[in-house]
Amino acid sequence: MKVTFKVCFCCVRSYKVKSSEPPQEIKTLFDYYSQNGRMSVDEMLRFVIQVQGETHADSNYVKDIFNMLKHHGVFHPRGLHLEEFYRYLLSDFNSPLPLSGEVWQDMTQPLSHYFLYTGHNSYLTGNQLNSRSSTEPIVKALRRGVRVIELDLWPNSSGTEAEVRHGGSDTNH
């Protein structure tokens, strides 16, 4: 199975996935929040609030997600199957940041007039020579307002998957 990820607004990267099956962690999560192999609107709402932390969500919010998935051929009328849920988690519909259609700042100035808050080596727990890679620094950076995260992707030893790590140094992944 080939999975395509949007790198930025104009670039995409594709990776060949070893297995088209969702990872065990996703299966366990799906089993916990669903019944009889399908996740209903109410069950998805519970997942979105408890796991995703989207406390503003209501059943209409989840119905909107289901409608978006329906228009992309990833939907069953009685709820999401495991594979559909997995595809949703990897989709653009599951953005890690709130999507806002409104421009709330003056965006008419030259680019050099703006400050862009970014995170360099955002995944490292310490210095770039001998610290380890983790998701915790990324979460902290996003909570502080960082809007650009740098991830260094390197092929694993078998060349079948990508790993996030700082190449050419002693950092652990």
Short mmCIF file of C-alpha atoms in Angstrom, two decimals:
data_model
loop_
_atom_site.label_atom_id
_atom_site.label_comp_id
_atom_site.label_asym_id
_atom_site.label_seq_id
_atom_site.Cartn_x
_atom_site.Cartn_y
_atom_site.Cartn_z
CA MET A 1 0.00 0.00 0.00
CA LYS A 2 1.27 3.45 -0.87
CA VAL A 3 0.46 6.33 1.49
CA THR A 4 0.77 9.94 0.42
CA PHE A 5 1.34 12.70 2.96
CA LYS A 6 0.98 16.40 2.32
CA VAL A 7 4.34 17.96 3.23
CA CYS A 8 3.18 21.53 2.75
CA PHE A 9 0.54 23.30 0.70
CA CYS A 10 2.27 22.47 -2.59
CA CYS A 11 4.33 19.32 -2.01
CA VAL A 12 3.44 15.72 -1.26
CA ARG A 13 5.56 12.68 -0.42
CA SER A 14 4.62 9.07 -0.95
CA TYR A 15 5.90 6.13 1.03
CA LYS A 16 5.35 2.47 0.50
CA VAL A 17 3.82 1.04 3.64
CA LYS A 18 4.91 -2.43 4.66
CA SER A 19 1.37 -3.43 5.58
CA SER A 20 -1.93 -1.92 4.52
CA GLU A 21 -3.35 -2.99 7.85
CA PRO A 22 -3.75 -0.39 10.62
CA PRO A 23 -1.22 -0.69 13.47
CA GLN A 24 -2.24 -2.55 16.62
CA GLU A 25 -2.52 0.71 18.59
CA ILE A 26 -5.15 1.98 16.14
CA LYS A 27 -7.03 -1.34 16.27
CA THR A 28 -7.10 -1.20 20.07
CA LEU A 29 -8.30 2.41 20.02
CA PHE A 30 -10.98 1.59 17.46
CA ASP A 31 -12.18 -1.45 19.44
CA TYR A 32 -12.42 0.66 22.60
CA TYR A 33 -14.48 3.42 20.97
CA SER A 34 -16.68 1.34 18.66
CA GLN A 35 -19.16 -1.52 18.82
CA ASN A 36 -19.71 -4.41 16.41
CA GLY A 37 -16.93 -3.29 14.06
CA ARG A 38 -18.43 0.13 13.28
CA MET A 39 -17.96 3.52 14.89
CA SER A 40 -21.21 5.51 15.08
CA VAL A 41 -21.56 9.28 15.28
CA ASP A 42 -21.92 9.11 19.08
CA GLU A 43 -18.87 6.85 19.43
CA MET A 44 -16.82 9.06 17.13
CA LEU A 45 -17.90 12.08 19.18
CA ARG A 46 -16.64 10.40 22.35
CA PHE A 47 -13.32 9.64 20.59
CA VAL A 48 -12.96 13.18 19.25
CA ILE A 49 -13.58 14.70 22.69
CA GLN A 50 -11.67 12.22 24.87
CA VAL A 51 -8.72 11.38 22.63
CA GLN A 52 -8.40 14.30 20.24
CA GLY A 53 -9.19 16.85 22.96
CA GLU A 54 -11.71 18.68 20.77
CA THR A 55 -13.95 19.75 23.64
CA HIS A 56 -15.94 22.07 21.36
CA ALA A 57 -17.16 19.11 19.28
CA ASP A 58 -20.80 18.06 19.14
CA SER A 59 -22.75 15.56 17.04
CA ASN A 60 -23.06 18.08 14.19
CA TYR A 61 -19.27 18.43 14.12
CA VAL A 62 -18.90 14.65 13.77
CA LYS A 63 -21.68 14.49 11.17
CA ASP A 64 -19.73 17.07 9.16
CA ILE A 65 -16.67 14.79 9.34
CA PHE A 66 -18.78 11.83 8.19
CA ASN A 67 -20.20 13.91 5.33
CA MET A 68 -16.71 14.94 4.20
CA LEU A 69 -15.63 11.30 4.28
CA LYS A 70 -18.73 10.27 2.34
CA HIS A 71 -17.80 12.64 -0.49
CA HIS A 72 -14.34 11.07 -0.62
CA GLY A 73 -15.59 7.47 -0.79
CA VAL A 74 -14.46 6.65 2.77
CA PHE A 75 -17.76 6.08 4.51
CA HIS A 76 -20.48 3.61 5.39
CA PRO A 77 -23.94 4.97 6.31
CA ARG A 78 -24.00 3.16 9.67
CA GLY A 79 -20.56 4.35 10.75
CA LEU A 80 -16.86 3.93 10.11
CA HIS A 81 -15.14 0.57 9.80
CA LEU A 82 -11.59 0.17 11.15
CA GLU A 83 -9.99 0.87 7.75
CA GLU A 84 -12.11 3.99 7.24
CA PHE A 85 -11.26 5.21 10.75
CA TYR A 86 -7.55 4.64 10.04
CA ARG A 87 -7.78 6.54 6.75
CA TYR A 88 -9.57 9.37 8.57
CA LEU A 89 -6.75 9.61 11.13
CA LEU A 90 -4.21 10.05 8.31
CA SER A 91 -6.37 12.39 6.25
CA ASP A 92 -6.48 16.16 5.90
CA PHE A 93 -9.81 16.05 7.77
CA ASN A 94 -7.87 15.26 10.95
CA SER A 95 -5.67 18.33 11.11
CA PRO A 96 -3.41 18.66 14.16
CA LEU A 97 -4.15 22.39 14.18
CA PRO A 98 -7.52 24.11 14.00
CA LEU A 99 -8.32 25.09 10.44
CA SER A 100 -9.60 28.63 10.13
CA GLY A 101 -10.91 30.10 6.93
CA GLU A 102 -10.64 33.62 8.25
CA VAL A 103 -7.62 35.87 7.87
CA TRP A 104 -7.30 37.76 11.14
CA GLN A 105 -4.11 39.71 10.49
CA ASP A 106 -3.06 42.26 7.89
CA MET A 107 -1.58 40.07 5.17
CA THR A 108 -0.93 42.81 2.63
CA GLN A 109 2.68 43.51 3.60
CA PRO A 110 5.81 41.97 2.03
CA LEU A 111 6.80 38.60 3.52
CA SER A 112 9.87 40.13 5.16
CA HIS A 113 7.55 42.20 7.40
CA TYR A 114 6.18 39.13 9.19
CA PHE A 115 7.57 37.03 11.99
CA LEU A 116 7.11 33.30 11.46
CA TYR A 117 7.40 31.30 14.65
CA THR A 118 9.17 28.05 13.75
CA GLY A 119 10.73 25.10 15.50
CA HIS A 120 14.14 23.83 14.40
CA ASN A 121 14.89 20.20 15.33
CA SER A 122 11.51 20.27 17.08
CA TYR A 123 11.56 16.53 17.75
CA LEU A 124 14.79 16.48 19.82
CA THR A 125 14.64 16.25 23.62
CA GLY A 126 17.94 18.11 24.04
CA ASN A 127 20.95 19.15 21.99
CA GLN A 128 21.33 18.05 18.38
CA LEU A 129 24.44 15.96 18.99
CA ASN A 130 23.35 13.27 21.42
CA SER A 131 19.72 13.65 22.50
CA ARG A 132 16.84 11.42 21.47
CA SER A 133 13.87 11.98 19.15
CA SER A 134 10.43 12.19 20.73
CA THR A 135 6.95 13.54 20.09
CA GLU A 136 6.92 15.41 23.43
CA PRO A 137 9.01 18.40 22.25
CA ILE A 138 6.76 18.72 19.18
CA VAL A 139 3.63 18.82 21.35
CA LYS A 140 5.23 21.44 23.62
CA ALA A 141 6.27 23.56 20.62
CA LEU A 142 2.76 23.47 19.13
CA ARG A 143 1.26 24.49 22.47
CA ARG A 144 3.68 27.44 22.58
CA GLY A 145 2.42 28.60 19.18
CA VAL A 146 4.99 27.20 16.75
CA ARG A 147 3.42 26.89 13.30
CA VAL A 148 6.26 25.26 11.38
CA ILE A 149 7.76 22.00 12.59
CA GLU A 150 10.94 20.53 11.14
CA LEU A 151 11.07 16.75 10.85
CA ASP A 152 14.13 14.99 9.44
CA LEU A 153 12.94 11.81 7.72
CA TRP A 154 15.45 9.05 7.04
CA PRO A 155 14.88 5.55 5.67
CA ASN A 156 15.08 2.78 8.26
CA SER A 157 17.72 0.05 8.00
CA SER A 158 15.57 -2.09 5.69
CA GLY A 159 14.58 0.89 3.55
CA THR A 160 10.86 0.14 3.88
CA GLU A 161 9.77 2.93 6.23
CA ALA A 162 10.77 6.45 7.17
CA GLU A 163 12.02 7.33 10.64
CA VAL A 164 12.15 10.74 12.28
CA ARG A 165 15.72 11.29 13.45
CA HIS A 166 18.56 13.75 13.22
CA GLY A 167 20.82 12.34 10.53
CA GLY A 168 24.58 12.28 10.78
CA SER A 169 24.74 12.52 14.58
CA ASP A 170 24.50 10.29 17.63
CA THR A 171 20.86 11.06 18.38
CA ASN A 172 18.61 8.10 19.08
CA HIS A 173 15.26 7.62 17.43
#
